């Protein structure tokens, strides 16, 4: 088993006034040669945007972009004419493909929104851009893993253009769950949203993360009630 630990306080932090952003991997003005990506996982930003503020229209191409609001709501507009609101317990995916331009704003004029912005390298390049969002019942991740992003078109999850799976867990204290790579040459990135867990001999607290590769299985044990995100991605 190979493992890499990313503690919450080791992330890059940018305070732009209207935006507070924590970068796990190199992004924008933050560059760390040891933190470019974890396999196909390229970006994991933990963003807090003030009421009425947001990211103006900007382009993307050939990237799978997943947004997960943790508190508050996010307003999405793009050049296809789509206009959506993404709320807590909803997940959004945008396959940028051959190119798309979009904006993301706090849907509230007063309350902050905290959301995860996650980028994954695509499996196929220059596909037709595609957008999808879906609400997920938190009860379906109580002491079990709930798949919210999947490459399997017939699943109940959002479809991603990559052999990647995103799963959310909401576990009580003293619970455990075994994980394993979904495919050969895959690794798993565990990001603790809240609480405290133990895995692979490591204790992880709020916003700590661990990347596991070259492993057969591992057990996540909750030392305190915890919410976490698992991202299973190709490592090559």
XYZ file of N, CA and C in Angstrom:
708
model
N 0.839 -1.199 0.000
C 0.000 0.000 0.000
C 0.875 1.251 0.000
N 0.510 2.180 -0.860
C 1.155 3.485 -0.844
C 0.125 4.507 -0.372
N 0.559 5.443 0.449
C -0.386 6.448 0.946
C 0.275 7.821 0.984
N -0.542 8.829 0.761
C -0.105 10.208 0.844
C -1.115 10.952 1.708
N -0.607 11.728 2.670
C -1.459 12.439 3.612
C -1.469 13.929 3.267
N -2.654 14.489 3.191
C -2.812 15.939 2.992
C -3.615 16.485 4.177
N -2.926 17.067 5.139
C -3.608 17.639 6.298
C -4.328 18.930 5.908
N -5.392 19.227 6.632
C -6.198 20.410 6.326
C -5.357 21.678 6.318
N -4.449 21.803 7.301
C -3.668 23.036 7.414
C -2.487 23.093 6.457
N -2.298 22.032 5.651
C -1.223 22.053 4.647
C -1.719 22.540 3.292
N -3.042 22.755 3.173
C -3.595 23.242 1.921
C -3.227 24.706 1.716
N -3.156 25.118 0.471
C -2.963 26.534 0.171
C -4.255 27.282 0.488
N -4.111 28.506 1.002
C -5.285 29.311 1.328
C -5.176 30.671 0.668
N -6.244 31.059 -0.029
C -6.306 32.381 -0.660
C -7.531 33.108 -0.133
N -7.327 34.355 0.323
C -8.435 35.175 0.815
C -8.574 36.387 -0.101
N -9.623 36.387 -0.906
C -9.856 37.480 -1.845
C -10.958 38.420 -1.348
N -11.312 38.273 -0.071
C -12.401 39.083 0.468
C -13.748 38.445 0.203
N -14.178 38.468 -1.046
C -15.455 37.839 -1.417
C -15.334 36.322 -1.508
N -14.087 35.847 -1.637
C -13.823 34.411 -1.797
C -12.703 33.980 -0.864
N -12.970 32.901 -0.112
C -11.933 32.215 0.641
C -11.809 30.812 0.047
N -10.601 30.478 -0.396
C -10.429 29.234 -1.135
C -9.249 28.436 -0.600
N -9.506 27.171 -0.312
C -8.460 26.234 0.109
C -8.180 25.282 -1.051
N -6.917 25.193 -1.458
C -6.526 24.363 -2.593
C -5.727 23.163 -2.099
N -6.236 21.969 -2.358
C -5.478 20.759 -2.022
C -4.359 20.543 -3.032
N -4.647 20.833 -4.299
C -3.665 20.638 -5.371
C -3.327 21.983 -6.016
N -2.224 22.015 -6.753
C -1.799 23.239 -7.426
C -2.946 23.814 -8.251
N -3.158 25.135 -8.089
C -4.292 25.772 -8.751
C -4.057 27.271 -8.761
N -4.345 27.905 -9.895
C -4.211 29.362 -10.028
C -2.814 29.788 -9.582
N -2.712 30.655 -8.574
C -1.415 31.157 -8.142
C -0.646 30.222 -7.234
N -1.255 29.081 -6.874
C -0.593 28.111 -5.993
C 0.036 27.001 -6.827
N 1.337 26.832 -6.670
C 2.031 25.751 -7.381
C 2.904 24.992 -6.406
N 2.691 23.695 -6.325
C 3.499 22.804 -5.512
C 3.778 21.574 -6.367
N 5.038 21.360 -6.769
C 5.351 20.234 -7.665
C 4.993 18.871 -7.083
N 4.827 18.795 -5.768
C 4.453 17.537 -5.131
C 2.940 17.384 -5.027
N 2.229 18.431 -5.443
C 0.769 18.390 -5.372
C 0.155 18.882 -6.682
N 0.423 18.158 -7.737
C -0.162 18.490 -9.033
C -1.497 17.756 -9.202
N -1.510 16.494 -8.830
C -2.724 15.687 -8.968
C -2.556 14.397 -8.191
N -3.651 13.668 -8.003
C -3.636 12.304 -7.489
C -4.285 11.448 -8.568
N -3.453 10.792 -9.384
C -3.997 10.074 -10.525
C -4.776 11.041 -11.406
N -6.002 10.659 -11.757
C -6.835 11.505 -12.619
C -7.498 12.649 -11.870
N -7.362 12.681 -10.542
C -7.917 13.774 -9.746
C -6.982 14.971 -9.827
N -7.433 16.066 -10.424
C -6.576 17.209 -10.696
C -6.765 18.373 -9.727
N -8.004 18.659 -9.320
C -8.288 19.815 -8.465
C -9.292 19.422 -7.389
N -9.039 19.894 -6.175
C -10.027 19.785 -5.095
C -9.977 21.094 -4.321
N -10.889 21.998 -4.659
C -10.953 23.304 -4.010
C -12.131 23.355 -3.051
N -11.892 23.902 -1.880
C -12.896 24.070 -0.831
C -13.158 25.572 -0.748
N -14.246 26.032 -1.385
C -14.495 27.465 -1.587
C -15.642 27.981 -0.726
N -15.439 29.179 -0.171
C -16.499 29.886 0.544
C -16.686 31.239 -0.153
N -17.892 31.471 -0.673
C -18.185 32.681 -1.443
C -19.226 33.501 -0.697
N -18.948 34.786 -0.535
C -19.879 35.688 0.144
C -21.177 35.849 -0.652
N -22.218 36.270 0.063
C -23.507 36.507 -0.575
C -23.398 37.508 -1.707
N -24.058 37.204 -2.818
C -24.093 38.106 -3.960
C -22.857 38.098 -4.828
N -21.869 37.282 -4.478
C -20.607 37.274 -5.212
C -20.425 35.937 -5.939
N -19.406 35.891 -6.821
C -19.160 34.643 -7.524
C -18.133 34.790 -8.630
N -18.039 33.745 -9.432
C -17.077 33.665 -10.528
C -17.774 34.050 -11.827
N -17.302 35.106 -12.479
C -17.879 35.527 -13.745
C -17.662 34.493 -14.841
N -18.253 34.726 -15.992
C -18.185 33.770 -17.094
C -16.735 33.494 -17.493
N -16.396 32.214 -17.558
C -15.039 31.792 -17.917
C -15.119 30.440 -18.627
N -14.132 30.134 -19.475
C -14.203 28.916 -20.290
C -13.513 27.712 -19.627
N -13.935 26.525 -20.032
C -13.282 25.263 -19.678
C -13.313 24.360 -20.902
N -12.350 23.467 -20.991
C -12.440 22.399 -21.989
C -11.701 21.170 -21.474
N -12.154 20.009 -21.923
C -11.528 18.724 -21.617
C -11.204 18.548 -20.139
N -12.254 18.744 -19.328
C -12.156 18.496 -17.901
C -13.537 18.099 -17.385
N -13.560 17.159 -16.444
C -14.796 16.787 -15.764
C -14.843 17.580 -14.461
N -15.859 18.429 -14.300
C -15.926 19.347 -13.167
C -17.149 19.011 -12.315
N -16.888 18.657 -11.071
C -17.938 18.270 -10.130
C -18.032 19.332 -9.040
N -19.232 19.819 -8.772
C -19.461 20.787 -7.703
C -20.396 20.177 -6.668
N -20.006 20.295 -5.390
C -20.784 19.735 -4.294
C -21.002 20.828 -3.246
N -22.180 21.474 -3.209
C -22.452 22.452 -2.157
C -22.546 21.757 -0.791
N -21.854 22.322 0.190
C -21.894 21.787 1.555
C -22.861 22.583 2.415
N -22.855 23.891 2.245
C -23.854 24.766 2.870
C -24.200 25.848 1.862
N -25.455 26.265 1.863
C -25.881 27.291 0.925
C -26.210 26.724 -0.439
N -26.284 27.611 -1.425
C -26.677 27.211 -2.777
C -25.847 27.968 -3.806
N -25.643 27.331 -4.950
C -24.789 27.851 -6.012
C -25.624 28.053 -7.271
N -25.455 29.193 -7.909
C -26.183 29.504 -9.142
C -25.262 29.294 -10.341
N -25.716 28.502 -11.285
C -24.920 28.151 -12.468
C -25.592 28.698 -13.718
N -24.802 29.347 -14.587
C -25.251 29.743 -15.920
C -24.161 29.361 -16.913
N -24.560 28.935 -18.112
C -23.548 28.642 -19.135
C -24.018 29.098 -20.504
N -23.129 28.994 -21.486
C -23.418 29.545 -22.811
C -24.332 28.662 -23.648
N -24.863 27.596 -23.055
C -25.895 26.817 -23.742
C -27.283 27.344 -23.377
N -27.323 28.328 -22.471
C -28.598 28.865 -22.022
C -29.093 28.240 -20.733
N -28.332 27.303 -20.188
C -28.747 26.635 -18.959
C -28.577 27.577 -17.762
N -29.558 27.560 -16.876
C -29.543 28.372 -15.662
C -30.116 27.525 -14.533
N -29.259 27.149 -13.570
C -29.662 26.218 -12.523
C -29.228 26.720 -11.152
N -29.893 26.220 -10.113
C -29.481 26.429 -8.724
C -29.124 25.058 -8.151
N -27.920 24.947 -7.567
C -27.469 23.689 -6.963
C -27.407 23.891 -5.458
N -28.126 23.056 -4.728
C -28.267 23.226 -3.281
C -27.558 22.111 -2.515
N -27.483 22.301 -1.198
C -26.941 21.284 -0.314
C -27.651 19.950 -0.563
N -26.867 18.863 -0.584
C -27.343 17.508 -0.881
C -27.677 17.312 -2.355
N -27.249 18.271 -3.186
C -27.269 18.070 -4.627
C -25.829 18.050 -5.124
N -25.620 17.415 -6.258
C -24.294 17.350 -6.881
C -24.455 17.732 -8.342
N -23.488 18.472 -8.849
C -23.491 18.915 -10.244
C -22.256 18.369 -10.944
N -22.417 17.954 -12.197
C -21.255 17.622 -13.013
C -21.366 18.324 -14.357
N -20.230 18.820 -14.803
C -20.159 19.459 -16.109
C -18.990 18.830 -16.868
N -19.299 18.143 -17.954
C -18.260 17.628 -18.835
C -17.949 18.729 -19.837
N -16.817 19.396 -19.627
C -16.505 20.566 -20.466
C -16.243 20.171 -21.910
N -15.668 18.986 -22.118
C -15.483 18.470 -23.460
C -14.791 19.444 -24.394
N -15.382 19.665 -25.571
C -14.770 20.514 -26.597
C -14.782 21.987 -26.236
N -15.502 22.355 -25.178
C -15.460 23.735 -24.706
C -16.801 24.252 -24.241
N -16.805 24.898 -23.078
C -18.021 25.497 -22.541
C -17.615 26.694 -21.692
N -18.456 27.696 -21.628
C -18.222 28.860 -20.781
C -19.359 28.940 -19.767
N -19.007 29.179 -18.508
C -20.042 29.226 -17.474
C -19.661 30.215 -16.372
N -20.636 30.539 -15.550
C -20.413 31.367 -14.370
C -21.001 30.641 -13.168
N -20.427 30.930 -11.992
C -20.910 30.340 -10.740
C -21.009 31.463 -9.712
N -22.208 31.681 -9.190
C -22.424 32.722 -8.198
C -23.153 32.148 -6.990
N -22.940 32.783 -5.853
C -23.733 32.467 -4.682
C -25.190 32.789 -4.999
N -26.074 31.834 -4.786
C -27.489 32.044 -5.092
C -28.170 32.961 -4.083
N -27.503 33.200 -2.950
C -28.046 34.089 -1.930
C -27.323 35.438 -1.980
N -28.055 36.496 -1.694
C -27.451 37.828 -1.634
C -26.821 38.105 -0.272
N -27.149 37.264 0.712
C -26.713 37.549 2.085
C -25.869 36.439 2.713
N -26.260 35.181 2.519
C -25.602 34.071 3.210
C -24.460 33.501 2.369
N -23.360 33.091 2.996
C -22.262 32.487 2.231
C -22.637 31.102 1.702
N -21.952 30.679 0.656
C -22.066 29.315 0.154
C -20.689 28.669 0.251
N -20.665 27.446 0.754
C -19.430 26.659 0.838
C -19.607 25.442 -0.054
N -18.719 25.319 -1.043
C -18.847 24.181 -1.946
C -17.479 23.645 -2.347
N -17.469 22.378 -2.723
C -16.275 21.740 -3.253
C -16.316 21.826 -4.769
N -15.201 22.264 -5.357
C -15.047 22.238 -6.807
C -13.943 21.232 -7.121
N -14.302 20.193 -7.859
C -13.388 19.072 -8.086
C -13.246 18.840 -9.586
N -12.001 18.758 -10.043
C -11.725 18.507 -11.451
C -11.085 17.133 -11.618
N -11.544 16.421 -12.637
C -10.981 15.105 -12.976
C -10.628 15.110 -14.470
N -9.433 14.635 -14.794
C -9.055 14.516 -16.199
C -10.036 13.577 -16.909
N -10.452 13.893 -18.140
C -11.439 13.059 -18.837
C -10.825 11.805 -19.445
N -11.688 10.864 -19.752
C -11.268 9.638 -20.435
C -11.201 9.874 -21.943
N -12.221 10.531 -22.486
C -12.269 10.867 -23.899
C -12.219 12.372 -24.055
N -11.437 12.856 -25.013
C -11.308 14.293 -25.225
C -12.275 14.804 -26.285
N -12.576 16.097 -26.166
C -13.375 16.824 -27.162
C -14.773 16.249 -27.384
N -15.357 15.704 -26.317
C -16.747 15.247 -26.432
C -17.670 16.468 -26.437
N -18.920 16.258 -26.817
C -19.907 17.327 -26.738
C -20.126 17.688 -25.280
N -20.030 18.977 -24.928
C -20.214 19.368 -23.522
C -21.552 18.855 -22.968
N -21.537 18.498 -21.697
C -22.723 17.885 -21.082
C -22.847 18.369 -19.641
N -24.080 18.580 -19.184
C -24.347 19.081 -17.835
C -25.384 18.185 -17.179
N -25.226 17.967 -15.876
C -26.182 17.150 -15.138
C -26.119 17.530 -13.663
N -27.255 17.525 -12.990
C -27.264 17.701 -11.540
C -28.359 16.823 -10.956
N -28.193 16.490 -9.678
C -29.125 15.546 -9.063
C -29.126 15.731 -7.555
N -30.292 15.570 -6.946
C -30.417 15.579 -5.487
C -30.243 14.155 -4.962
N -29.592 14.037 -3.814
C -29.363 12.739 -3.190
C -29.865 12.772 -1.750
N -30.549 11.716 -1.357
C -31.119 11.610 -0.016
C -30.021 11.247 0.978
N -29.821 12.108 1.993
C -28.767 11.860 2.971
C -28.999 10.543 3.720
N -30.255 10.101 3.803
C -30.542 8.837 4.500
C -29.884 7.654 3.798
N -29.654 7.789 2.492
C -29.063 6.693 1.722
C -27.552 6.606 1.877
N -26.965 7.513 2.692
C -25.534 7.387 2.995
C -25.289 7.260 4.500
N -26.352 6.982 5.255
C -26.221 6.825 6.700
C -25.599 5.464 7.007
N -24.361 5.498 7.476
C -23.588 4.290 7.800
C -23.379 3.379 6.595
N -23.369 3.983 5.405
C -23.029 3.263 4.182
C -22.590 4.275 3.135
N -21.991 3.784 2.078
C -21.488 4.653 1.022
C -22.553 4.851 -0.048
N -22.723 6.100 -0.449
C -23.700 6.468 -1.471
C -22.942 6.968 -2.702
N -23.044 6.237 -3.801
C -22.359 6.633 -5.028
C -23.132 7.783 -5.666
N -22.443 8.909 -5.897
C -23.101 10.083 -6.486
C -22.573 10.410 -7.878
N -21.397 9.898 -8.222
C -20.824 10.073 -9.563
C -20.259 8.739 -10.004
N -20.531 8.358 -11.249
C -20.137 7.034 -11.728
C -19.972 7.062 -13.247
N -19.132 6.173 -13.809
C -19.038 6.062 -15.263
C -20.104 5.151 -15.858
N -20.947 4.594 -15.000
C -21.953 3.623 -15.439
C -23.261 4.346 -15.743
N -23.644 4.344 -17.003
C -24.812 5.111 -17.453
C -26.112 4.622 -16.837
N -26.176 3.361 -16.433
C -27.420 2.810 -15.903
C -27.503 2.896 -14.389
N -26.568 3.633 -13.763
C -26.606 3.774 -12.306
C -27.514 4.936 -11.924
N -27.733 5.105 -10.623
C -28.544 6.221 -10.140
C -27.692 7.444 -9.835
N -26.455 7.437 -10.326
C -25.517 8.519 -10.057
C -25.339 9.394 -11.296
N -24.664 10.514 -11.115
C -24.308 11.377 -12.235
C -23.247 10.690 -13.085
N -23.318 10.902 -14.390
C -22.420 10.225 -15.327
C -21.166 11.061 -15.558
N -19.995 10.415 -15.436
C -18.731 11.097 -15.647
C -17.977 10.450 -16.809
N -17.292 11.277 -17.578
C -16.489 10.822 -18.713
C -15.092 10.431 -18.216
N -15.071 9.410 -17.378
C -13.837 8.862 -16.822
C -14.213 7.638 -15.993
N -13.278 6.710 -15.842
C -13.526 5.565 -14.964
C -13.287 6.018 -13.523
N -14.245 6.813 -13.017
C -14.115 7.398 -11.687
C -15.445 7.289 -10.954
N -15.341 7.118 -9.646
C -16.521 7.031 -8.793
C -16.364 7.992 -7.625
N -17.427 8.744 -7.318
C -17.475 9.592 -6.134
C -18.523 9.008 -5.194
N -18.180 8.856 -3.931
C -19.133 8.333 -2.947
C -19.117 9.205 -1.710
N -20.296 9.436 -1.142
C -20.435 10.180 0.102
C -20.839 9.231 1.224
N -20.335 9.511 2.430
C -20.690 8.716 3.595
C -21.041 9.612 4.766
N -22.067 9.229 5.517
C -22.476 9.927 6.745
C -22.560 8.855 7.829
N -21.494 8.734 8.620
C -21.345 7.604 9.530
C -21.370 8.034 10.989
N -22.082 7.256 11.797
C -22.102 7.483 13.233
C -20.773 7.064 13.852
N -20.506 7.545 15.048
C -19.303 7.143 15.774
C -19.295 5.634 15.999
N -18.109 5.042 15.835
C -17.953 3.615 16.105
C -18.321 2.706 14.945
N -18.630 3.282 13.793
C -18.968 2.481 12.620
C -17.711 2.229 11.775
N -17.818 1.299 10.843
C -16.691 1.027 9.939
C -17.217 0.593 8.585
N -16.386 0.799 7.566
C -16.741 0.379 6.215
C -15.452 0.023 5.483
N -15.490 -1.067 4.742
C -14.311 -1.499 3.986
C -14.387 -0.942 2.572
N -13.258 -0.467 2.087
C -13.194 0.056 0.726
C -12.135 -0.703 -0.068
N -12.264 -0.682 -1.380
C -11.301 -1.327 -2.274
C -11.331 -0.595 -3.599
N -10.248 -0.616 -4.351
C -10.246 0.046 -5.665
C -11.328 -0.542 -6.565
N -11.954 0.322 -7.344
C -13.024 -0.124 -8.234
C -12.486 -0.920 -9.417
N -11.267 -0.568 -9.853
C -10.662 -1.217 -11.002
C -9.162 -1.371 -10.752
N -8.524 -2.193 -11.589
C -7.079 -2.346 -11.514
C -6.393 -1.012 -11.822
N -5.304 -0.756 -11.132
C -4.520 0.477 -11.294
C -5.302 1.714 -10.864
N -6.258 1.536 -9.966
C -6.998 2.654 -9.401
C -6.502 2.963 -7.998
N -6.700 4.213 -7.588
C -6.433 4.625 -6.225
C -7.668 5.290 -5.655
N -7.664 5.509 -4.346
C -8.808 6.110 -3.672
C -8.347 7.303 -2.859
N -9.052 8.412 -3.020
C -8.755 9.633 -2.265
C -9.903 9.871 -1.295
N -9.585 9.897 -0.007
C -10.578 10.099 1.050
C -10.426 11.507 1.613
N -11.496 12.288 1.551
C -11.506 13.667 2.051
C -12.554 13.751 3.153
N -12.100 14.074 4.365
C -13.001 14.133 5.518
C -13.673 15.500 5.557
N -14.970 15.523 5.399
C -15.719 16.781 5.439
C -15.897 17.258 6.872
N -16.164 16.324 7.769
C -16.348 16.660 9.175
C -16.174 15.390 9.997
N -15.847 15.564 11.283
C -15.690 14.419 12.162
C -14.269 13.907 12.204
N -14.134 12.618 12.534
C -12.803 12.029 12.706
C -12.843 10.550 12.341
N -11.918 10.126 11.497
C -11.864 8.731 11.063
C -10.443 8.200 11.191
N -10.362 6.877 11.145
C -9.065 6.204 11.129
C -9.017 5.282 9.916
N -7.902 5.328 9.184
C -7.725 4.470 8.021
C -6.230 4.286 7.785
N -5.845 3.072 7.459
C -4.454 2.757 7.115
C -3.475 3.248 8.179
N -3.881 3.146 9.437
C -3.007 3.545 10.531
C -2.931 5.044 10.762
N -3.779 5.817 10.064
C -3.753 7.275 10.179
C -5.082 7.775 10.740
N -5.001 8.797 11.585
C -6.199 9.466 12.087
C -6.400 10.751 11.302
N -7.589 10.916 10.745
C -7.917 12.078 9.922
C -9.063 12.839 10.551
N -8.900 14.167 10.630
C -9.937 15.026 11.175
C -10.509 15.909 10.063
N -11.310 16.867 10.457
C -12.044 17.713 9.512
C -11.117 18.308 8.442
N -11.435 18.034 7.183
C -10.742 18.515 5.980
C -9.361 17.890 5.777
N -8.995 16.895 6.593
C -7.802 16.101 6.288
C -8.130 15.145 5.151
N -7.094 14.668 4.457
C -7.309 13.737 3.353
C -6.169 12.732 3.273
N -6.458 11.591 2.651
C -5.444 10.571 2.398
C -5.684 9.976 1.015
N -4.621 9.741 0.284
C -4.700 9.056 -1.002
C -4.056 7.695 -0.884
N -4.782 6.657 -1.252
C -4.276 5.283 -1.189
C -4.138 4.737 -2.603
N -3.007 4.105 -2.876
C -2.804 3.444 -4.158
C -2.039 2.144 -3.923
N -2.046 1.282 -4.932
C -1.411 -0.034 -4.801
C -1.879 -0.750 -3.538
N -3.171 -0.788 -3.346
C -3.725 -1.465 -2.169
C -4.888 -2.356 -2.598
N -5.164 -3.360 -1.791
C -6.261 -4.277 -2.095
C -7.541 -3.884 -1.376
N -7.411 -3.489 -0.118
C -8.577 -3.035 0.642
C -8.101 -2.260 1.865
N -9.004 -1.503 2.429
C -8.718 -0.737 3.640
C -10.034 -0.531 4.377
N -9.947 -0.294 5.670
C -11.145 -0.093 6.488
C -11.158 1.315 7.064
N -12.268 2.001 6.856
C -12.484 3.315 7.463
C -13.265 3.096 8.749
N -12.718 3.584 9.866
C -13.395 3.501 11.163
C -13.673 4.926 11.661
N -14.875 5.154 12.120
C -15.221 6.499 12.586
C -14.950 6.603 14.086
N -14.006 7.468 14.436
C -13.682 7.723 15.837
C -14.676 8.715 16.429
N -15.182 9.606 15.583
C -16.291 10.502 15.905
C -17.215 10.488 14.696
N -18.483 10.828 14.895
C -19.417 10.878 13.765
C -18.784 11.682 12.633
N -18.885 11.170 11.417
C -18.122 11.768 10.317
C -18.900 11.781 9.011
N -18.620 12.813 8.222
C -19.050 12.889 6.829
C -17.788 12.915 5.977
N -17.775 12.138 4.908
C -16.576 12.120 4.069
C -16.921 11.818 2.622
N -15.956 12.160 1.768
C -16.070 11.956 0.327
C -14.965 11.011 -0.119
N -15.321 10.005 -0.892
C -14.354 9.080 -1.500
C -14.343 9.306 -2.995
N -13.138 9.407 -3.556
C -12.988 9.565 -5.000
C -12.073 8.466 -5.507
N -12.600 7.601 -6.340
C -11.853 6.459 -6.902
C -11.486 6.805 -8.339
N -10.177 6.852 -8.633
C -9.728 7.315 -9.948
C -8.592 6.447 -10.475
N -8.410 6.421 -11.806
C -7.246 5.741 -12.383
C -5.970 6.460 -11.945
N -4.936 5.687 -11.688
C -3.649 6.272 -11.283
C -2.699 6.374 -12.450
N -3.028 5.776 -13.594
C -2.166 5.832 -14.775
C -2.988 6.286 -15.967
